Amino acid sequence: MNHAFDPGNITGLSENEAALRLKKEGYNELPSQKKKNIFLIIFNVVREPMLLLLIGSGLVYLALGEPKDAMMLLSFVFVVIGITFYQERKTERALEALRNLSSPRALVIRGGKQIRIAGREVARDDILILREGDRVPADAVVLSCSNLSVDESLLTGESLAVRKSEWNGSAAAKHPGGDDLPFVYSGTLVVAGRGVAKVSSVGSHTEMGKIGVALEKIQEEDTLLKKETAKIVRSFSVAGIILCLLVVVIYGVTKGNWLSGILSGLTLGMAMLPEEFPVVLIIFLTLGAWRISKSKVLTRRASAIETLGAATVLCADKTGTLTLNTMRLAGLDCAGRYYDVNSQISESLPEAVHGLIEYGILASQQDPFDPIEKEMKRIGEHYLSATEHIHKNWALIKEYNLSKQLLALSHVWESPDKQHYVIAAKGSPEAIADLCHFTPKQNQELMKSIEEMAAKGLRILGVAKALFKKVSLPDIQHDFVFEFVGLLGFVDPLRPTAVGAIKEAHNAGLRVIMITGDYPGTAVNVAKQIGLKNAEQCITGAELEKMGHLQLRERIKTINVFARVVPEQKLAIVNALKANGEIVAMTGDGVNDAPALKAAHIGIAMGERGTDVARESSALVLLNDDFSSIVHAVRLGRRIFDNLKKAIAYILSVHVPIAGMSFLPVLLQLPIVLLPAHIAFLELIIDPACSTVFESVPEDKNIMNKPPRNLRHPLFDRKAVVLSLLQGISILAVVFLVYAWALYTKKGEPEARTLAFTTLVFANIILIITNISWSENLFEILKKKNNALWCMLAMTLIALGAVLYVPFLRSLFHFTFLTIDDVSITLVSGFMSLLWFEGLKALNHKPQS
């Protein structure tokens, strides 16, 4: 049976001492971040020029008795404020998740008694009792232990549990990671053994607490898309204000009707006001998030989608991201012969290795927490369940634990004959060889087998057995006469989709960097298996610690493998890449990844295995932990950006004729053409066109064979702006000519307005279709399936027919009845306005002779 661990005569803190410590030093939790006042958030948002224009225009329309127009504008304000308020709460949620994770229940000794308390009530110098399955509530030094192993993957990324040793009274605290350290850390999990530890740090002073402090300090950056659209919005806003005032003054001075002048100025302001920009950006990213969610990727920050499409570097954590974060038996070496478990197609293993597995199981816990021991139990149940090698009815008599001097443990079992003890030992191959008293020749042969298995990237354990006559058991394992059984080789398997995803990422010009807390040999082996470029070269955490920022920036240009990295160094790697001008996406699943996830342009957390802290600090969450989903998200991000560019080009173009037809008649002292109702009607075409037609355009076939977008290139470069303005000016010229012709032929003001407006609507339809693709012609575009386009066209024509031929609506819009000939003139004129652009497409894509 297992012996209970006796903490001895330790009394620990008294309740009064603990209370005084908590009062003086604070509870064992992260300090709560002060919540931002909701009114301060709203004030910061509405200072944007675009929102000020929206609010001002909405209030004036409200004063003029136009509540529908006012509510439409003001609703945009509330939407933007709501989204910004949501973003402000993210940091607080991330810290809340970290607080919850760092405050488990704790078993402590208070006044000589063992009591269970809330983790937040643990004080410095409290004595902790640690057992299998416990989560460590605070950083502590190990006073005594028995076979104590702790899973520190949350802090280090290491897939294997690490051994703990007793504190010698003088060793200084070190970072997590590595075997035989006498320190345990808050948030880590005890997977084997027992121990007594004295708390050295609580709250924000723990290793996990330092990560929380780092999260508080990192400031999120506005995406490039948001910055660029804000710049365009400001330009439109300034131009709109100036022209609006100019129209009011011109109209008031020349005609003496200041009220009509204000109405004309507001109409021009509406025509110039780029209220579509923030709405279109929200709609595109929201619909993009919906599309990505169908691939099991949750979007927590919609703006990261467009950044993902421009990503140049993906920093992937090995454990749990590229691998399955579990241990699998991959190979066995028995009697000098190697057996590959993965190559066993049948449901059985050779009889020659049954004994090796049998004694490996006997040397493990019956109800294990350790990943390797869990795998041994699984292998036994799978391959040996129907054989004589499984001994569920045997009694465990004694355990010999690991020590610094001998990295092996032994379990003593009572044999069925009641006359002997059966001893099973496992540990490092060198320690098992020591127990078996190997000769130099035997050691040489063993090292050859070890090297062959290590070259396959395996974690190797040796197994030995002994038979002992049933008398008093010796004090040390060396007193048994052990017989070497063989070697067990374990591996953390790659995700099945990892290799293909890495290859596709490389084809898309996306550089992949692997960052791990594991050993260099394992990291390099995994890097080679998944096909990382320059996989042979590796930088360790110890080497990285000696580098300055500039040296790291230079080395990181070619190094794609980082091993034995601690959390602070992960953050340094991300910052070095950002300083080199890279757009950085990072995947991760542990607490250790949270600062880097938040600092990266796009943080991508693993949903199944990821911690709450990682998820709350990330922009995207892979719900199925499938690495290939990231590549699909990149594809969608690029598609969204391309389509958004088309939508913005259309918005720039269509505002030119609308604003021009609001300004030119006033400047030339002609009758007013566009009224607020007309602008609202056109908005009913513009918004659906942007939010449905352009968003639903499929991606180009070669979108993932192109390099990422150059960040120095703006969303809308000079060529695109010039083409968009030329499109708008050509439509304005044709519409104004139709209007001037109608006035010249004495058709009257209402009929001239009707002809000009109808021409503008038809030209707008042609503009939408032609901007879907700047390479394909109109007929090629219309041949492709695009239900959103046809729905928009049908709704537009129905609405146009209603305002032209329903008497009530025709009167409301100040229109007149148009004949078939009149409609034909407007339709041909609208098509002619963009005929030059279709010709330009044909010239640009003329086959080379």
PDB file of C-alpha atoms in Angstrom, residues 35 41 84-94 616:
ATOM      1  CA  LYS A  35     -12.762  50.022 -14.390  1.00  0.00           C
ATOM      2  CA  ILE A  41     -15.194  56.008 -22.789  1.00  0.00           C
ATOM      3  CA  THR A  84     -15.545  50.542 -28.490  1.00  0.00           C
ATOM      4  CA  PHE A  85     -16.962  49.944 -25.015  1.00  0.00           C
ATOM      5  CA  TYR A  86     -16.757  46.180 -25.660  1.00  0.00           C
ATOM      6  CA  GLN A  87     -13.094  46.477 -26.671  1.00  0.00           C
ATOM      7  CA  GLU A  88     -12.256  48.407 -23.501  1.00  0.00           C
ATOM      8  CA  ARG A  89     -13.519  45.536 -21.362  1.00  0.00           C
ATOM      9  CA  LYS A  90     -11.211  42.886 -22.871  1.00  0.00           C
ATOM     10  CA  THR A  91      -8.151  43.576 -20.730  1.00  0.00           C
ATOM     11  CA  GLU A  92     -10.291  43.444 -17.610  1.00  0.00           C
ATOM     12  CA  ARG A  93     -11.704  40.065 -18.634  1.00  0.00           C
ATOM     13  CA  ALA A  94      -8.222  38.688 -19.327  1.00  0.00           C
ATOM     14  CA  GLU A 616      -9.173  36.233 -23.187  1.00  0.00           C
TER      15      GLU A 616
END
